[in-house]
mmCIF file of C-alpha atoms in Angstrom:
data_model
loop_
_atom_site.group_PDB
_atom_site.id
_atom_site.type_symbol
_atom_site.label_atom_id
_atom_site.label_comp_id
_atom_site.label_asym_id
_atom_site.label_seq_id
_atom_site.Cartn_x
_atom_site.Cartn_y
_atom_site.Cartn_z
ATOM 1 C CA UNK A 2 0.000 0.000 0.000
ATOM 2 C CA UNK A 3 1.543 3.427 -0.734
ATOM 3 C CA UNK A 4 2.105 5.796 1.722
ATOM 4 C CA UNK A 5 0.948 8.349 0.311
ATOM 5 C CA UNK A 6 -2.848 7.139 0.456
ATOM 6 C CA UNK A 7 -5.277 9.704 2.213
ATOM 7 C CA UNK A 8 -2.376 12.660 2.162
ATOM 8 C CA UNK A 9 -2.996 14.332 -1.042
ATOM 9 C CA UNK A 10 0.273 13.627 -2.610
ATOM 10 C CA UNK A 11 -0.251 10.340 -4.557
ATOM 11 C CA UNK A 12 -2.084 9.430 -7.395
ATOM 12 C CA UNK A 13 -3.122 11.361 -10.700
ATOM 13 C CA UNK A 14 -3.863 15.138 -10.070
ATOM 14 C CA UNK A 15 -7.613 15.741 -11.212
ATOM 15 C CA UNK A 16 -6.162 18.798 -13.391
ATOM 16 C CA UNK A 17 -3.002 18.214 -15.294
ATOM 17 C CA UNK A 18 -1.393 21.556 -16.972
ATOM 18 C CA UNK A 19 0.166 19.597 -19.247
ATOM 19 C CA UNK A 20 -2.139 17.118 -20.117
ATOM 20 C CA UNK A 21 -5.025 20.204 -20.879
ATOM 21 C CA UNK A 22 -1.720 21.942 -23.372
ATOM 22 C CA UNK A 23 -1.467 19.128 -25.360
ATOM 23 C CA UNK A 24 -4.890 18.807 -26.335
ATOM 24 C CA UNK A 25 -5.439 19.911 -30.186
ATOM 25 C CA UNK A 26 -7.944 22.688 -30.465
ATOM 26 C CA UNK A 27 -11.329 21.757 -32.103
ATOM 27 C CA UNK A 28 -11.929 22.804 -35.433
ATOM 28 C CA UNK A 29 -14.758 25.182 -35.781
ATOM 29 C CA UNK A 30 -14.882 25.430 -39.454
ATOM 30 C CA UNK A 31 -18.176 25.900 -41.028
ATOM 31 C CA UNK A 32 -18.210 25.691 -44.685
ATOM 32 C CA UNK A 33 -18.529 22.070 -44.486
ATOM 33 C CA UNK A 34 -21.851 22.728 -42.924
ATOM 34 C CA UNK A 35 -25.320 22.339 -45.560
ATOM 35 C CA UNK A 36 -27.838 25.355 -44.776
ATOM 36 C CA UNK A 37 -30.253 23.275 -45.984
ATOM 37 C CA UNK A 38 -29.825 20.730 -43.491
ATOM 38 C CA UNK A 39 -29.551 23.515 -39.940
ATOM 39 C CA UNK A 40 -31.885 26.395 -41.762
ATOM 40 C CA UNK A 41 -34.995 24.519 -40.203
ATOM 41 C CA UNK A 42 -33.709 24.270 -36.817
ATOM 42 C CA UNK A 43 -33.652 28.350 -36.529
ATOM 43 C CA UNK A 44 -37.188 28.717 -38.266
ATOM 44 C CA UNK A 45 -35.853 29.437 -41.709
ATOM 45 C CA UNK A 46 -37.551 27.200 -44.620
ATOM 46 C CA UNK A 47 -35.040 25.721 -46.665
ATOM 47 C CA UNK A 48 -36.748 27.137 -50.020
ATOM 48 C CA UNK A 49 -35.577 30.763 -48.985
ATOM 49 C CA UNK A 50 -32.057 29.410 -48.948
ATOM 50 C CA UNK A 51 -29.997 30.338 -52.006
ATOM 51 C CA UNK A 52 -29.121 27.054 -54.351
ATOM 52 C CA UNK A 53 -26.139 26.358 -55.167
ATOM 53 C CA UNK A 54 -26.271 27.955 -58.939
ATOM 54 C CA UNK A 55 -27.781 30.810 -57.375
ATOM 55 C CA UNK A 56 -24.958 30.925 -54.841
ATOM 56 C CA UNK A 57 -22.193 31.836 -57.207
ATOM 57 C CA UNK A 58 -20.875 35.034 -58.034
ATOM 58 C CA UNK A 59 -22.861 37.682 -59.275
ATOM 59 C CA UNK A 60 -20.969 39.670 -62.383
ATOM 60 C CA UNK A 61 -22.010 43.258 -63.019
ATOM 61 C CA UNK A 62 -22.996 43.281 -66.845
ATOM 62 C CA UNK A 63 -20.600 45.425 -69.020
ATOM 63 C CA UNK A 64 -21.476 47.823 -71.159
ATOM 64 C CA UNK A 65 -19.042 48.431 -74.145
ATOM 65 C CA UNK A 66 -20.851 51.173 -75.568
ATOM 66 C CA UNK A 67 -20.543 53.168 -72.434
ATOM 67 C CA UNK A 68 -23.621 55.016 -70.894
ATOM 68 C CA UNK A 69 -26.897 54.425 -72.042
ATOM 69 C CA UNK A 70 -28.878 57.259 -74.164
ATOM 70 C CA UNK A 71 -31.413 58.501 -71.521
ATOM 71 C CA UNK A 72 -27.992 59.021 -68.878
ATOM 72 C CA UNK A 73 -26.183 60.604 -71.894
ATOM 73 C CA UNK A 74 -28.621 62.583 -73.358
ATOM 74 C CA UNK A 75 -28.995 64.314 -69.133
ATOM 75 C CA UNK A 76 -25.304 64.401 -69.213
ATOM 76 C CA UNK A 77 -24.617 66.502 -72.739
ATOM 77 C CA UNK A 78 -27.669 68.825 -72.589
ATOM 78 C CA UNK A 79 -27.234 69.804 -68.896
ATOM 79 C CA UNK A 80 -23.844 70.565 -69.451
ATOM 80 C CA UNK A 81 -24.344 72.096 -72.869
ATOM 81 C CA UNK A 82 -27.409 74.232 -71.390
ATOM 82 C CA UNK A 83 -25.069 75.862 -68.569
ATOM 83 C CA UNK A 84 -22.404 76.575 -71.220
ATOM 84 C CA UNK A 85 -24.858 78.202 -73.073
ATOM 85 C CA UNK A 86 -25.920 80.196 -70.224
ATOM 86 C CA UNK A 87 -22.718 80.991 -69.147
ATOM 87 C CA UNK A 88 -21.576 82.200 -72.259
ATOM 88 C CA UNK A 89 -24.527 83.767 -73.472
ATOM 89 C CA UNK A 90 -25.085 85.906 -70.113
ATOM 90 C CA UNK A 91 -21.459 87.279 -70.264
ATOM 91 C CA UNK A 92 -22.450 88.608 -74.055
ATOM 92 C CA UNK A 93 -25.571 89.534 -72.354
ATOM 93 C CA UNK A 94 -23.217 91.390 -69.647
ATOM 94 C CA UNK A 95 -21.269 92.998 -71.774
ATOM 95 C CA UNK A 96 -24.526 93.981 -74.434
ATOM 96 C CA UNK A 97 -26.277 95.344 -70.939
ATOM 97 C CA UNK A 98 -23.561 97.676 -70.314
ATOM 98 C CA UNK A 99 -22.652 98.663 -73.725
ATOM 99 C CA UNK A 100 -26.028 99.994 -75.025
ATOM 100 C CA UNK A 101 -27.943 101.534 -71.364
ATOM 101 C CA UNK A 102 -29.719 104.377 -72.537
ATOM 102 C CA UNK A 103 -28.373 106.235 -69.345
ATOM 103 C CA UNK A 104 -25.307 106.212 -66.473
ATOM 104 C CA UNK A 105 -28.053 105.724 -63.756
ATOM 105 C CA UNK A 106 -27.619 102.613 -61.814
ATOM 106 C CA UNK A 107 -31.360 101.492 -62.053
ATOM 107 C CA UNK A 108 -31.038 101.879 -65.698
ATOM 108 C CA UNK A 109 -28.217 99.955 -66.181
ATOM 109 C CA UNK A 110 -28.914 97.216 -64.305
ATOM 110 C CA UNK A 111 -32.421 97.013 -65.735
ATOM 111 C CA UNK A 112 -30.522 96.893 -69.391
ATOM 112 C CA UNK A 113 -27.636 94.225 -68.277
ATOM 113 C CA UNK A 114 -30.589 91.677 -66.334
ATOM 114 C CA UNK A 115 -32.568 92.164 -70.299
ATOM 115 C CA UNK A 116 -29.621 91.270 -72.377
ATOM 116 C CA UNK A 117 -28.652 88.535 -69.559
ATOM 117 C CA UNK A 118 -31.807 87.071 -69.325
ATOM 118 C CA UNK A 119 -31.922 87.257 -73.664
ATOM 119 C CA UNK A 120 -28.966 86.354 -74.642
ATOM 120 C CA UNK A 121 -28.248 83.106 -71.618
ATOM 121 C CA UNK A 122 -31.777 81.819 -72.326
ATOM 122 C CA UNK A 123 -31.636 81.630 -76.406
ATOM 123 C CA UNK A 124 -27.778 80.388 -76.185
ATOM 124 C CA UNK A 125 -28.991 78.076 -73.557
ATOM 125 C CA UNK A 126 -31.490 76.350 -74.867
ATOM 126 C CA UNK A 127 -30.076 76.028 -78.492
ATOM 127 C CA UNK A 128 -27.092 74.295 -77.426
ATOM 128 C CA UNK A 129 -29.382 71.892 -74.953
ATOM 129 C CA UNK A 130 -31.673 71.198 -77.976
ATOM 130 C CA UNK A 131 -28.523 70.258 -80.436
ATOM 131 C CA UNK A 132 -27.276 68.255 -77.107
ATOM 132 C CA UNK A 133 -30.095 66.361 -76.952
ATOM 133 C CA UNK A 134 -30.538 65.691 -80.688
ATOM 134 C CA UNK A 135 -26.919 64.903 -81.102
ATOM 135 C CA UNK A 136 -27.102 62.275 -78.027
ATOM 136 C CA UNK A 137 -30.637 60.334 -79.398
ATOM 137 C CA UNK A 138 -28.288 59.967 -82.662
ATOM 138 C CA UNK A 139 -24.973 59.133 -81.499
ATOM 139 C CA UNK A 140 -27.073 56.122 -79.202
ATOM 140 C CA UNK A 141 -28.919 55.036 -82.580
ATOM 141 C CA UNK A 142 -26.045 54.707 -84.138
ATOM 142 C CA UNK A 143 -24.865 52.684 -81.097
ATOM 143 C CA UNK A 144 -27.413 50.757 -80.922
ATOM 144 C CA UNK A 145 -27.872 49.694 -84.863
ATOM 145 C CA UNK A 146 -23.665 49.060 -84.606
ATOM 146 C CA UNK A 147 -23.511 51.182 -87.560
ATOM 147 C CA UNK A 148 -19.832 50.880 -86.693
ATOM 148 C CA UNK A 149 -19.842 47.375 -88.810
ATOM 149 C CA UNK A 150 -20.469 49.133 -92.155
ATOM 150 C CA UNK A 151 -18.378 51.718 -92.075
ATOM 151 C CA UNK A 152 -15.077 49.999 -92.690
ATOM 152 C CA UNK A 153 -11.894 52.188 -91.775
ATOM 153 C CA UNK A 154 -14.486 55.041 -91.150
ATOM 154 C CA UNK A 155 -13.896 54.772 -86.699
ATOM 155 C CA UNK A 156 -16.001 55.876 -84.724
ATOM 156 C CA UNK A 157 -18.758 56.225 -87.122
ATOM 157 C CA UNK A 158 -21.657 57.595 -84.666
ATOM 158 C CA UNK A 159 -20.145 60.810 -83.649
ATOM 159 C CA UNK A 160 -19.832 61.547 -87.160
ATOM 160 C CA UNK A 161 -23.165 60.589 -87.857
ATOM 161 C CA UNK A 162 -24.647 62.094 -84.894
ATOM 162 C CA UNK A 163 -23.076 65.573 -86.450
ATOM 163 C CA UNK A 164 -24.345 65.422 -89.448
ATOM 164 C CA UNK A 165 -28.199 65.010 -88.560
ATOM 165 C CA UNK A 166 -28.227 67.279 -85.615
ATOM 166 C CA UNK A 167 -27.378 69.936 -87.724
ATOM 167 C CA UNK A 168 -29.853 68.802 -90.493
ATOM 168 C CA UNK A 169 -32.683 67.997 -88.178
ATOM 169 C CA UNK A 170 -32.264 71.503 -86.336
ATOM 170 C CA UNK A 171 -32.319 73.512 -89.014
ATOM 171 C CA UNK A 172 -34.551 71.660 -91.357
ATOM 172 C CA UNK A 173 -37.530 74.108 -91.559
ATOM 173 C CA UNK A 174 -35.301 76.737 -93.079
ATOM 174 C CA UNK A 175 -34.807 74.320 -96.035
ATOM 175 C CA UNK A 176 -32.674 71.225 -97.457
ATOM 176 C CA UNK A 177 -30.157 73.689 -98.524
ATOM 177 C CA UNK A 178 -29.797 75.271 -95.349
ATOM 178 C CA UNK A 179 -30.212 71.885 -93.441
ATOM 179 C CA UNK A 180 -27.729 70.313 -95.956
ATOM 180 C CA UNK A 181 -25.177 73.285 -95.384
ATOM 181 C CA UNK A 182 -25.683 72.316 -90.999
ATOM 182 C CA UNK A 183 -24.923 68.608 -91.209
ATOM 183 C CA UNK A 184 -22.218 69.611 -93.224
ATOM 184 C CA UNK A 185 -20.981 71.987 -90.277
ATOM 185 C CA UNK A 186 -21.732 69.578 -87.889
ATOM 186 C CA UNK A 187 -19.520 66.879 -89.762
ATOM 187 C CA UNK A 188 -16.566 69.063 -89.614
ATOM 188 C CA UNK A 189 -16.686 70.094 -85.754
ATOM 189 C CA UNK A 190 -16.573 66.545 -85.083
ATOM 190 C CA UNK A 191 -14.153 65.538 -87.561
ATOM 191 C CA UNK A 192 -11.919 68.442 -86.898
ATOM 192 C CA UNK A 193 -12.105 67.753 -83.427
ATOM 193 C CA UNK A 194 -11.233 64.284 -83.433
ATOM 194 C CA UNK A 195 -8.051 65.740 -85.871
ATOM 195 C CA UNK A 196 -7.065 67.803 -83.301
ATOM 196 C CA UNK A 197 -7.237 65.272 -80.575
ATOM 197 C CA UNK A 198 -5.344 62.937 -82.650
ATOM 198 C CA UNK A 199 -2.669 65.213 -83.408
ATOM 199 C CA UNK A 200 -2.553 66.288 -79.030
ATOM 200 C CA UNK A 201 -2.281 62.132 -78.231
ATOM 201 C CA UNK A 202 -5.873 62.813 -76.171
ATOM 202 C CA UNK A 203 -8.393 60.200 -75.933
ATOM 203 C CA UNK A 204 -11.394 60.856 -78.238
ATOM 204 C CA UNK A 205 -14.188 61.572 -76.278
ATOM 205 C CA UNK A 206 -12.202 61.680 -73.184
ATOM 206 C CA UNK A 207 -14.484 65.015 -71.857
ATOM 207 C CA UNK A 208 -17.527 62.447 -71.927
ATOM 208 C CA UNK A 209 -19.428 65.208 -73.350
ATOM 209 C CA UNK A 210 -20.620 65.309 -76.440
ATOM 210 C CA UNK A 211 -18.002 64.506 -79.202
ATOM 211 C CA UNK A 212 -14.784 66.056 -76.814
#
């Protein structure tokens, strides 16, 4: 019999330290673990659980045309409107001051807020109109890939997008006069994407318009 019976100091300790170390931590890794299978036990009906072809990642669709014509068509005339306002109420400005009927400062402000308000608003809203008409052209083009027809002709929308703005706007005066404006309109794109070429900048790098 040992002598150590009764005393505390014999036997197996109820705790070892070193027994409890080398012990390998459980492995709590989930993704072995079907939804399917647990999703009932918290309430949740397996049909609202995602399959597995539903599971897999979801890929933004790409656009290679770029923005679509309604986003476009906001894009070019809002910018094209506040140009025109901009430029047309500095003309206005300088109209206002030139041609007051008198040095009083009610008078001349009265005559600068008229040619303002005349010259912003027309400027304004003709190069919002063209904006708009050039933009439901440019995304026909897009959208009928008139880019496959045109051979070495690249980009081909732009240039047709020119050419019936100006037309279309100024149709009522006439095919001569309509003729002469998508002829206009053909060379501000195609001088522009000249110039761009010759600068090494991106054509239609602005993302308005044809810039």
């Amino acid at each position: 019999m040992s002598n150590n019976l009764g005393t505390g100091g014999g036997g197996t300790p109820p705790y070892d330290d070193d027994s409890a170390s080398n012990t390998p931590i459980p492995d709590f890794n989930a993704s072995n673990i079907q939804l399917s299978t647990v999703a009932p036990a918290f309430g949740i009906p397996s049909s609202s659980l995602p399959t597995t072809a539903a599971a897999q990642p979801d890929y933004l669709d790409y656009d290679q045309k770029g923005r679509g014509i309604v986003s476009t068509m906001f894009t070019n005339s809002g910018i094209s409107y506040m140009l025109g306002v901009t430029i047309g109420g500095l003309y206005g400005l300088r109209e206002g001051l030139a041609k007051t009927p008198s040095s009083r400062w009610k008078v001349k402000l009265n005559s600068v807020l008229n040619h303002c308000g005349r010259h912003g608003s027309g400027l304004g809203n003709m190069m919002g109109a063209t904006a708009i008409l050039y933009s439901l052209y440019e995304g026909l083009a897009d959208n009928f890939e008139l880019d496959q027809y045109t051979g070495p002709i690249q980009p081909p929308a732009p240039l047709f997008a020119g050419a019936m703005t100006g037309a279309t706007y100024y149709m009522r005066a006439g095919p001569r006069v309509a003729t002469l404006a998508g002829a206009i309109g053909v060379g501000a794109v195609g001088g522009t994407f000249a110039m761009y070429s010759m600068l090494g900048i991106p054509y239609g790098s602005r993302g308005w318009m044809f810039f």
